[in-house]
Coordinates of C-alpha atoms in Angstrom, one line a residue:
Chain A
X1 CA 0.0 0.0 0.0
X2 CA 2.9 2.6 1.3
X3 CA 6.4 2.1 0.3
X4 CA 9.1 4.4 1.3
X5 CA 12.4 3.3 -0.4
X6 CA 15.7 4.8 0.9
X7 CA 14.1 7.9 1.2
X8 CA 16.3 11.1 2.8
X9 CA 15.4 14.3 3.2
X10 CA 16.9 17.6 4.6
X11 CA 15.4 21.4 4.7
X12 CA 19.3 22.4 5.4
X13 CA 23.0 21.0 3.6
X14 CA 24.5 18.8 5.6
X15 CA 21.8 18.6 7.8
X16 CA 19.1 15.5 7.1
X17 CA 16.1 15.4 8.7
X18 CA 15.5 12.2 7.4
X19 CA 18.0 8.7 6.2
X20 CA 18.0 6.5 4.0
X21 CA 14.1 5.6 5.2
X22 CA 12.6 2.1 4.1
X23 CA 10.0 0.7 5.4
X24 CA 6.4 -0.8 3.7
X25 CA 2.8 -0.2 5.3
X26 CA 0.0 -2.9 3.8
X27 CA -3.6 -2.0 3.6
X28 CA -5.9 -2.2 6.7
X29 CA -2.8 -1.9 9.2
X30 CA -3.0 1.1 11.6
X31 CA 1.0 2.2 11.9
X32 CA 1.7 4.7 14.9
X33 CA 4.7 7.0 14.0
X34 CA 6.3 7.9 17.3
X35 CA 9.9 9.9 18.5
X36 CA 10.5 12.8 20.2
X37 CA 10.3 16.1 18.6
X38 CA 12.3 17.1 15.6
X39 CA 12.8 13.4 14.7
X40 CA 11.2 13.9 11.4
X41 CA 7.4 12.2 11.7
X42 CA 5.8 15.5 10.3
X43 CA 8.2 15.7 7.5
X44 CA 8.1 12.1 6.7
X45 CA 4.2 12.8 6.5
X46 CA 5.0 15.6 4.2
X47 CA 6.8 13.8 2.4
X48 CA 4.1 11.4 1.5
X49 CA 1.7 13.5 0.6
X50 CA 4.0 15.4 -1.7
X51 CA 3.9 18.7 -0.1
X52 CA 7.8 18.1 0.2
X53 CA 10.7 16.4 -2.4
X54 CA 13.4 14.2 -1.0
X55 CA 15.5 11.9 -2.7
X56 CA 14.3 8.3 -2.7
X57 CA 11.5 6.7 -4.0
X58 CA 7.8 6.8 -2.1
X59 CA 4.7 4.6 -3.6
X60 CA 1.4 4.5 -2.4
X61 CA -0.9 1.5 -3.9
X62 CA 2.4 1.1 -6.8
X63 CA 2.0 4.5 -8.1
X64 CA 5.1 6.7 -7.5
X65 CA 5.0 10.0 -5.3
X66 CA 5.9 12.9 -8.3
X67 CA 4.1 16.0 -10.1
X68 CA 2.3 13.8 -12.2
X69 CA 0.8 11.3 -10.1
X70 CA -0.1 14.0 -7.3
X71 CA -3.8 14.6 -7.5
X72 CA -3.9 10.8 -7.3
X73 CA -2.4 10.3 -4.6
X74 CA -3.7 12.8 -2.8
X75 CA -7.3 11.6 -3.5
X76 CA -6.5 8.2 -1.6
X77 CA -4.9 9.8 1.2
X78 CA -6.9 12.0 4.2
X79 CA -4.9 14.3 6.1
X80 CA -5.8 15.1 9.4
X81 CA -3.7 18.4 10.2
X82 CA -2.5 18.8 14.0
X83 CA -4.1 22.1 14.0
X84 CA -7.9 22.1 13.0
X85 CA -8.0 25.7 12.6
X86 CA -5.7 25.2 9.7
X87 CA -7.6 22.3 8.3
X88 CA -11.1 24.0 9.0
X89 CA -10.8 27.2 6.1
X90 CA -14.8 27.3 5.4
X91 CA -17.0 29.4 7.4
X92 CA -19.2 25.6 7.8
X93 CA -18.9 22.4 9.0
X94 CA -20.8 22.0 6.0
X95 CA -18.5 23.6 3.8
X96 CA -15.5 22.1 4.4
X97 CA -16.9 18.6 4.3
X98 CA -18.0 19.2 0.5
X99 CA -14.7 20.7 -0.4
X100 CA -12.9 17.7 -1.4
X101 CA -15.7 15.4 -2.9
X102 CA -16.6 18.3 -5.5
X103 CA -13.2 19.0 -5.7
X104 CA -12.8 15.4 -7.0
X105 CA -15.8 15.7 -9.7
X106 CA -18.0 13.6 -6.8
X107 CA -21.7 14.7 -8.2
X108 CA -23.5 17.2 -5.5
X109 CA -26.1 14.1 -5.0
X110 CA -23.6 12.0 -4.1
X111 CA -21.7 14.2 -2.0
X112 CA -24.4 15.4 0.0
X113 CA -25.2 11.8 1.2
X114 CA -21.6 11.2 2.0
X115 CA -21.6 14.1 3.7
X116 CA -25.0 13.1 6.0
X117 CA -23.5 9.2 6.0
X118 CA -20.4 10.7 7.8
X119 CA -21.9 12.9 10.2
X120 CA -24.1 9.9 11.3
X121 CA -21.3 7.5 11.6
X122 CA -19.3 10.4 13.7
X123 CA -22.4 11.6 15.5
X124 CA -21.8 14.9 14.4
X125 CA -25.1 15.4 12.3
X126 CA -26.0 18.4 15.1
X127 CA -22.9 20.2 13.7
X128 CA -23.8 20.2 10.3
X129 CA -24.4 23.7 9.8
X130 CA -22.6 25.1 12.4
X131 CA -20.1 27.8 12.3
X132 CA -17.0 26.6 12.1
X133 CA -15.3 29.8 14.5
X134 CA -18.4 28.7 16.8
X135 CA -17.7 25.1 17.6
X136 CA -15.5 24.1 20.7
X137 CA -12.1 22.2 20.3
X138 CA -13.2 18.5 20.7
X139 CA -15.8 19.3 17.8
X140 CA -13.1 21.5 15.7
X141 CA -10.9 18.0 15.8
X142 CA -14.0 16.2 15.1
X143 CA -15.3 17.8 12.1
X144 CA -11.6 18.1 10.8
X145 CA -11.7 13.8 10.7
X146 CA -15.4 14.0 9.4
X147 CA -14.2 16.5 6.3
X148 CA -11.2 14.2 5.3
X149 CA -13.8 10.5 5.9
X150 CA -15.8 12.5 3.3
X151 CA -13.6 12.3 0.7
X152 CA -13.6 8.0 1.2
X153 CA -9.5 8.0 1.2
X154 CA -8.0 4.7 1.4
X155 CA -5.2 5.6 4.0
X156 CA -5.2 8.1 6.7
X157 CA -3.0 10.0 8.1
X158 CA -2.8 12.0 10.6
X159 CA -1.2 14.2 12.9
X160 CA -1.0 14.7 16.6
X161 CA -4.6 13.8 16.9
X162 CA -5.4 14.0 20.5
X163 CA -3.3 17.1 20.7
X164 CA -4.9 20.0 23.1
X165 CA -7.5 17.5 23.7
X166 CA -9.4 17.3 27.1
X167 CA -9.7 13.6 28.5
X168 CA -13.3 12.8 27.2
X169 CA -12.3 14.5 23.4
X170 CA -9.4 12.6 23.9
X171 CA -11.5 9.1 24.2
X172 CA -14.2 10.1 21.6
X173 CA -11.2 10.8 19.1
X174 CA -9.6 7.7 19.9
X175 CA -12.9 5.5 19.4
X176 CA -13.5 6.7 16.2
X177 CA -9.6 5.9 15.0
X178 CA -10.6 2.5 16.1
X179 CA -13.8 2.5 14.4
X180 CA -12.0 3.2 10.8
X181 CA -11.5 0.3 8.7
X182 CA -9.2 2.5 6.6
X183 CA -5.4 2.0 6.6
X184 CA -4.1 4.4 9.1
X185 CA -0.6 6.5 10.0
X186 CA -1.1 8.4 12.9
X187 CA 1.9 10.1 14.2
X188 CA 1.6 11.4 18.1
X189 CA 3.6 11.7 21.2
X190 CA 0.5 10.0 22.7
X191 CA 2.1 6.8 23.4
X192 CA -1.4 5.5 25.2
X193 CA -3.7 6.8 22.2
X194 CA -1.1 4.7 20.2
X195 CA -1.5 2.0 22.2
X196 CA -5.0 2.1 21.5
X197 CA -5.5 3.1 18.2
X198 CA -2.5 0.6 16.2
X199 CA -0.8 -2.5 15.7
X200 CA 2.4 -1.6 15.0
X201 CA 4.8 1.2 15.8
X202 CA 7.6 2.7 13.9
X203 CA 9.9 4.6 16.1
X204 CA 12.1 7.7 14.7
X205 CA 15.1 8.9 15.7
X206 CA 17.0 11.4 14.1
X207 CA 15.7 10.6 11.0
X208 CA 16.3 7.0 11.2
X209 CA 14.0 3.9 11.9
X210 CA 14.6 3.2 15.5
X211 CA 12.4 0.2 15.4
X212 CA 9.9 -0.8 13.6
X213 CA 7.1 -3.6 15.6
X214 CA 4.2 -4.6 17.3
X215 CA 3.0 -1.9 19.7
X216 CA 2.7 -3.4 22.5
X217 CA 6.4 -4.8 22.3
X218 CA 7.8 -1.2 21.6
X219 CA 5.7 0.1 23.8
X220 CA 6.8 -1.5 26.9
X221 CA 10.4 -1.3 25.9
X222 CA 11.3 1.2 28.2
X223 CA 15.1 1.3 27.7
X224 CA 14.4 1.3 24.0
X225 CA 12.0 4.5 24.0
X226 CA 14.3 5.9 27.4
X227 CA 17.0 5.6 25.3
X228 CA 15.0 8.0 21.9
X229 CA 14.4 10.4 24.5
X230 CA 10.7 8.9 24.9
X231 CA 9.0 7.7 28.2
X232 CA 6.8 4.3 28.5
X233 CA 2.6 5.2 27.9
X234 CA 1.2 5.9 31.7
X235 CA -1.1 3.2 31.2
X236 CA 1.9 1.1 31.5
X237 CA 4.3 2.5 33.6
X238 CA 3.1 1.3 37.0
X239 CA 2.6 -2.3 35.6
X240 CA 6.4 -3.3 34.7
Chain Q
X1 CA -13.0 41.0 24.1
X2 CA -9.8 42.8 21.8
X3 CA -10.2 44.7 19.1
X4 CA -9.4 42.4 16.7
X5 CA -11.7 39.9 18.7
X6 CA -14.4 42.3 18.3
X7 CA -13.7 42.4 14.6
X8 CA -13.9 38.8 14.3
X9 CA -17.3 38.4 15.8
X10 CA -18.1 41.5 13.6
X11 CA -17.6 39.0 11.0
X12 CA -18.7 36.5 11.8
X13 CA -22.1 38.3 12.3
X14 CA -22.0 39.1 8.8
X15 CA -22.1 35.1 7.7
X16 CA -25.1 34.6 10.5
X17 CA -27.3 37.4 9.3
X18 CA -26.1 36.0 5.8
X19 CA -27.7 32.6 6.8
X20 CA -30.7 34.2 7.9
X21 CA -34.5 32.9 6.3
X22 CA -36.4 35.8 4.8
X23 CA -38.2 36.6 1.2
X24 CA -35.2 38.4 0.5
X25 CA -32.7 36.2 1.9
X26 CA -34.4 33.1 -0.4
X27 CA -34.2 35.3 -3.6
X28 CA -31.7 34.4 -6.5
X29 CA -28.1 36.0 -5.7
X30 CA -28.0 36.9 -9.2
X31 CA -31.4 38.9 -9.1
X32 CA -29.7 40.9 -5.9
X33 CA -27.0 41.8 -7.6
X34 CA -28.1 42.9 -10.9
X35 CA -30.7 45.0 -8.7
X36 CA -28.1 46.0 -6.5
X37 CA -25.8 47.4 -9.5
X38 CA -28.9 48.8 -11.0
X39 CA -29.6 50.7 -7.9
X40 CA -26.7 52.0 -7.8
X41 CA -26.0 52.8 -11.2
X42 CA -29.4 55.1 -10.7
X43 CA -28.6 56.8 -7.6
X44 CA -25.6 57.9 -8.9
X45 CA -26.8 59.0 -12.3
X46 CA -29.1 61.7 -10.2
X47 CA -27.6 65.6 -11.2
X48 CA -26.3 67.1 -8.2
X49 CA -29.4 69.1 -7.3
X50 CA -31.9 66.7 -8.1
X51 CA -32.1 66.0 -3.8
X52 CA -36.0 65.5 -4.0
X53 CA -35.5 63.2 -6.6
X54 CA -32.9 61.1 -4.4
X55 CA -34.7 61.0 -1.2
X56 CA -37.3 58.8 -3.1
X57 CA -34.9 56.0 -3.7
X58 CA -34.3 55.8 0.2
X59 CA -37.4 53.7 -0.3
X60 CA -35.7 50.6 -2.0
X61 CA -33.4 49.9 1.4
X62 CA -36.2 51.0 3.9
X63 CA -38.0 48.1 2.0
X64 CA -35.1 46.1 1.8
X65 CA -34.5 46.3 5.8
X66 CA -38.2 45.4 6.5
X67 CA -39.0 42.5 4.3
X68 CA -35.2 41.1 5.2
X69 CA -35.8 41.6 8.9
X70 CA -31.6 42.8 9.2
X71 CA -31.9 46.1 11.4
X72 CA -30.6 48.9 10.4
X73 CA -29.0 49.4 13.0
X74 CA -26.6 47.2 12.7
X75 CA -26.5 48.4 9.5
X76 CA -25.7 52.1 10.0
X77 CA -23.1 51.0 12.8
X78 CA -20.7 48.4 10.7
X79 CA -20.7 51.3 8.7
X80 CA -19.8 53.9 11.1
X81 CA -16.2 54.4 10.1
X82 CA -16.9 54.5 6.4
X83 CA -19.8 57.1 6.6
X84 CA -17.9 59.9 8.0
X85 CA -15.6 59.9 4.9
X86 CA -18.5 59.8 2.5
X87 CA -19.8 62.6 4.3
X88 CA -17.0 64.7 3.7
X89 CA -16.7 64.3 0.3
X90 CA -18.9 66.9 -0.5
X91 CA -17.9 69.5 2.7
X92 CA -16.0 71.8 0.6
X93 CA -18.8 72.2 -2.4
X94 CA -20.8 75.4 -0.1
X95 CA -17.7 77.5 -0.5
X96 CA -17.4 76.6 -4.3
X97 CA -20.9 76.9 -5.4
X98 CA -22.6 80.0 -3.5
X99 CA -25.2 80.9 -5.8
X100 CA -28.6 80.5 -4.5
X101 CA -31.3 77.5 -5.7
X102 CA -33.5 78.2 -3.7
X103 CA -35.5 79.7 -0.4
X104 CA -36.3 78.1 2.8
X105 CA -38.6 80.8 3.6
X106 CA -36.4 83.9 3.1
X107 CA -33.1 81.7 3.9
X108 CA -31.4 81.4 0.7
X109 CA -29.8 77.8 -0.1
X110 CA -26.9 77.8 -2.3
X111 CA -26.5 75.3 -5.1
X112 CA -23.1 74.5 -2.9
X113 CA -25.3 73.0 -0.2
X114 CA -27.7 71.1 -2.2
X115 CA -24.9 69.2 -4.3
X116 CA -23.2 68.6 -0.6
X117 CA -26.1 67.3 0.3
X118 CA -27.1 65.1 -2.3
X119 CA -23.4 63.6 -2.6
X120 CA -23.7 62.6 0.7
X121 CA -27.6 61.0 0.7
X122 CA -25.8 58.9 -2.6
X123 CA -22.5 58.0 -0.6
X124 CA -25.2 56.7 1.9
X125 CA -27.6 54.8 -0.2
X126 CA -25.4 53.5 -2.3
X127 CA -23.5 51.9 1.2
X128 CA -26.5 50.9 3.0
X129 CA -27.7 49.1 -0.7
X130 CA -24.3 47.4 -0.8
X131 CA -24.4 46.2 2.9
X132 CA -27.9 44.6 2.1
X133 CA -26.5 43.1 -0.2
X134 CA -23.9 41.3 1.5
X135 CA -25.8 40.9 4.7
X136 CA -28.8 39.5 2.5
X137 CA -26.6 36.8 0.7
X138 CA -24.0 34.3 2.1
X139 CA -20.6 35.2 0.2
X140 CA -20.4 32.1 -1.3
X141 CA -23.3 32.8 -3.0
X142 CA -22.5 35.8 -3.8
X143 CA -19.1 34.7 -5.7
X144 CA -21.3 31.9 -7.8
X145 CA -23.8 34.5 -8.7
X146 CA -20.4 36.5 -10.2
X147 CA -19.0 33.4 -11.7
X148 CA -22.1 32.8 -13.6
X149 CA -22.0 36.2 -14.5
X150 CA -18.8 35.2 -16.1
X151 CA -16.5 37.7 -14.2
X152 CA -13.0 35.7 -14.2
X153 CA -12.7 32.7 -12.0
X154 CA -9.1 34.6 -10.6
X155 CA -11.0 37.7 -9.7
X156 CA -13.8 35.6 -7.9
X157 CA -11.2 33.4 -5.9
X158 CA -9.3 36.4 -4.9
X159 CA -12.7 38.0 -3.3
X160 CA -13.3 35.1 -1.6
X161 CA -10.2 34.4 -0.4
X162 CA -9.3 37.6 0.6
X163 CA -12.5 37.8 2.4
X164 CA -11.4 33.9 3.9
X165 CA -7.8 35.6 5.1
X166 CA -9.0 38.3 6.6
X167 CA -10.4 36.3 9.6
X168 CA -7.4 34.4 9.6
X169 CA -5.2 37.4 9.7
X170 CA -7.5 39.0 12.6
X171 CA -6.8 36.2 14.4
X172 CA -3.1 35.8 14.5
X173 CA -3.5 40.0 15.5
X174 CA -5.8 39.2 18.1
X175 CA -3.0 36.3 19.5
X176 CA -0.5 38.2 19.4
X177 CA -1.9 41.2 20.5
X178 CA -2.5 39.7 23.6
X179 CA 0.4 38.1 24.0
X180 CA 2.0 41.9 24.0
X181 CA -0.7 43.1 26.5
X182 CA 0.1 40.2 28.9
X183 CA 3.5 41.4 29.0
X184 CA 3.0 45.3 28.8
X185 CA 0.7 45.8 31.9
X186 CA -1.0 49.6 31.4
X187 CA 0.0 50.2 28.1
X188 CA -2.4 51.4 26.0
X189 CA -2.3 49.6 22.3
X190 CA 1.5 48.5 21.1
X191 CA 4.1 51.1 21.4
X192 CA 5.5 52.9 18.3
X193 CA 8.7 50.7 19.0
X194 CA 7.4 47.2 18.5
X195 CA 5.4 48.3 16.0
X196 CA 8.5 47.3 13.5
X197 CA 8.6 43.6 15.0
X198 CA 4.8 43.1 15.7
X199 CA 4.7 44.1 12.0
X200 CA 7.1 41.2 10.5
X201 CA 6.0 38.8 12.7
X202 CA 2.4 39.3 11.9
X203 CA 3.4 39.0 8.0
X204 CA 5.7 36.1 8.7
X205 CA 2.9 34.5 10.7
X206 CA 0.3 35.1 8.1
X207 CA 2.5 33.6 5.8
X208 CA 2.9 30.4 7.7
X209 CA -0.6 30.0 8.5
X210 CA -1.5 30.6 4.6
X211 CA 1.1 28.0 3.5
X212 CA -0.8 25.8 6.2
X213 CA -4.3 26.1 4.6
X214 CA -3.2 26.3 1.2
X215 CA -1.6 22.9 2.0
X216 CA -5.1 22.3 3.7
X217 CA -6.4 22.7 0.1
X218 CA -4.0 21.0 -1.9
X219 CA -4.4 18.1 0.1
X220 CA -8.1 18.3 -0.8
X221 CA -8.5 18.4 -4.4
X222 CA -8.2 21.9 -4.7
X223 CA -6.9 23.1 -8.2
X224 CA -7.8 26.6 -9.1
X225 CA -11.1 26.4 -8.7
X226 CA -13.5 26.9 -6.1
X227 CA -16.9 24.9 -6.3
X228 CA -19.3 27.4 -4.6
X229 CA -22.4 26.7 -2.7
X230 CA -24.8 25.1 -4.6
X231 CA -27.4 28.2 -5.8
X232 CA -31.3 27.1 -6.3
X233 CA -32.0 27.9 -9.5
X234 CA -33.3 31.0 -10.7
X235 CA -37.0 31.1 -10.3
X236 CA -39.6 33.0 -12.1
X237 CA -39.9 35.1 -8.8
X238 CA -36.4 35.5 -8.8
X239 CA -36.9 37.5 -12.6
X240 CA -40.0 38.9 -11.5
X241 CA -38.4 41.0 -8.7
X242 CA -35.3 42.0 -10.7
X243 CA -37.8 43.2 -13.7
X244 CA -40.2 45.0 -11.3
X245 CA -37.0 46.5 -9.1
X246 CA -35.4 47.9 -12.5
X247 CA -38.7 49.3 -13.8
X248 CA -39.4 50.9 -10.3
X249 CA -35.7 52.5 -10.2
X250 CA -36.2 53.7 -13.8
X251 CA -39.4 55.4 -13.4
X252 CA -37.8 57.2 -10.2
X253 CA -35.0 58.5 -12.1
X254 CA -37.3 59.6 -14.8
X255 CA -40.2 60.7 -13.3
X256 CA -39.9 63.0 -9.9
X257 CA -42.3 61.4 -7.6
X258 CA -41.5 63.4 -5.0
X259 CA -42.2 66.8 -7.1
X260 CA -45.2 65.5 -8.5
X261 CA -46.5 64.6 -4.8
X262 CA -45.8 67.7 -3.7
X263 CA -47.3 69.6 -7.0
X264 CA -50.5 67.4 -5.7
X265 CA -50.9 68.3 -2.3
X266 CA -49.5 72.2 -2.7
X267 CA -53.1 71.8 -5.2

């Protein structure tokens, strides 16, 4: 599904953000991207979506990341921005959710019963019509989800989710990230959420693959994440 | 609440009353444009002593106000700061143009005065017709009714965008703003010497924050072109009002009603 193939990348000479990636993602796992700031997981995100060029080769479903085969790629992958006010640019709930659909020649028909299908699923039919500036954080980061699950990608990504989230937001965020059957990147220094929400965790360290596993083995590895400047989730700290 | 705060909600009470349901608020955006434009292409065709004539088109927003339900007070105060300097656009005709037009009894008024004053009824009308407009018609509309009018797609984008950034923009002032004020305890506004930084950081913010949402929108499809709110379609009503409104403005500028009342009742 995702392929990243010796993929490097740095904003400055001589100073790479990230090496010589390669890794593979298959469809319907749920990766968590975890490290501690500045280890790369928003550029490697970036990188993905093509909002960035490194050298290296990235493929998503066989087609390669370039000019030419970016509004593909972008329709098949949802990003979910850390910061919903920068995802949220409509003055509507409403609004934004249709964005993408018409913007990818889906009829007005059938984007309208996406639009109600996804609301539904979410529980979010109340905020339909709501003011975007009027809705409170928990909904901001819910809406933000519902407008990207209305453009039906095949992989999600997303970042810092439960960022700036209160502890029942938190919890409604991280039900519906179980409830997607889409393949899923999630990239968060929410080791618990992670814990949650996917199967396996790649771990990056100065723009290398620390290690790359089944959650719940990296994610008791305390020397392992002590030692990438990363602390065991709470929800299993006392239990060692 | 900030100033820039208070903007924001200024607004974003545009967009509401926008939203509103009302006869006028369900008419085509098209229909209240073209009557919009026509309204103001008559208003300002009036010769500069033709006041009696003038005061007779004050009818079209009084109507406007009523059947829309927006009050006109909020009208007359969003447009507070941009009345005074219509107002003045006229002050220095009385010392120009002193010959007398007429008598107020035995006061003489001078041609000056009239033309001040009917400069300054226009300036107002054609405002208060604009606001209507925009107050009447959710902006999205408002840009589909122009796109189907075939003004350019890049002129259309840039209204609505620029309309789009501005809340953005308020926003990052209203941040940092306070931010300043939390740190400059009994200052009053930002002092001429951080007006420099506050400057470049606000445009290197804005920037950021634009490169964000643009991302936002390349990452959804976007390509150029906006697909607006979806318009009902233009009903028979819809024609019916812009027909009637353009007759009605027509026979005003043509005809003096208000000369021809008066001629009846001076009878």
């Amino acid at each position: 599904m995702i392929e990243f193939r010796n993929v490097s990348f740095s904003y400055e000479k001589d100073t790479p953000v990230l090496q010589d990636l390669s890794f593979r993602i298959d469809a319907g796992e749920s990766v968590g991207l975890i490290g501690a700031n500045g280890a790369g997981k928003s550029t490697l995100m970036k990188l993905l979506l093509g909002l960035l060029q490194g050298q290296g080769e990235i493929l998503v479903d066989g087609l390669a990341v370039s000019k030419a085969t970016l509004p593909e790629i972008r329709r098949r992958l949802g990003f979910v921005l850390q910061n919903s006010d920068h995802q949220m640019f409509m003055p509507t709930v409403y609004e934004d959710m249709i964005f993408a659909p018409l913007n990818y020649g889906v009829s007005r028909e059938e984007t309208e019963q996406r639009v109600d299908a996804v609301l539904e699923q979410l529980g979010l039919t109340a905020l339909k019509h709501r003011h975007n500036h009027k809705i409170s954080g928990g909904e901001k980061r819910m809406a933000a989800i519902a407008t990207v699950l209305a453009m039906e990608p095949e992989v999600i990504l997303m970042d810092e989710p439960t960022s700036a989230l209160d502890p029942y937001n938190r919890r409604i965020v991280i039900n519906t990230i179980c409830s997607l059957s889409q393949t899923r990147l999630i990239a968060s220094h929410d080791l618990d959420m992670i814990l949650d929400t996917c199967d396996r965790v790649i771990l990056l360290s100065q723009g290398r693959i620390a290690a790359d596993g089944p959650a719940r083995e990296i994610l008791r590895d305390r020397a392992l994440l002590e030692a990438h400047r990363m602390e065991l989730p709470f929800c299993l700290a006392g239990r060692e | 609440m900030n100033k820039s705060e208070q903007a924001l909600s200024a607004l974003a009470e545009m967009d509401e009353l926008a939203a509103r349901q009302s006869p006028i608020h369900r008419l085509h955006p098209i229909a209240k444009l073209l009557v919009t434009i026509a309204y103001i292409f008559t208003v300002v065709s009036f010769g500069k002593y033709q006041l009696s004539g003038l005061a007779v088109m004050a009818l079209y927003p009084v109507l406007l106000f009523q059947l829309s339900g927006i009050p006109a007070r909020t009208c007359f105060h969003k447009l507070r700061i941009v009345l005074p300097l219509v107002m003045a656009v006229g002050l220095f005709n009385p010392f120009f143009d002193r010959s007398p037009l007429l008598y107020l009894g035995t006061v003489p008024v001078s041609g000056g005065v009239i033309s001040m004053l009917s400069l300054m009824v226009k300036g107002v009308l054609c405002l208060t017709a604009s606001f209507l407009l925009i107050a009447a018609t959710p902006i999205d509309s408002l840009c589909a009714a122009l796109r189907r009018l075939h003004v350019p797609s890049l002129l259309v984008t840039l209204l609505l965008l620029t309309y789009r950034y501005v809340g953005v923009m308020t926003e990052e002032v209203s941040i940092m703003t306070d931010a300043y004020r939390l740190r400059a305890p009994g200052q009053k506004g930002i002092h001429i010497s951080a007006w420099g930084s506050f400057l470049g950081q606000l445009l290197l913010r804005s920037m950021d924050r634009a490169q964000e949402l643009y991302a936002s929108m390349l990452l959804r499809g976007y390509h150029g072109h906006f697909h607006y709110a979806a318009v009902n379609p233009f009903r028979p009503a819809d024609g019916a009002y812009l027909v009637c409104c353009i007759a009605v403005f027509a026979l005003l500028r043509f005809v003096n009603v208000a000369e021809l009342l008066g001629r009846l009742l001076v009878r």
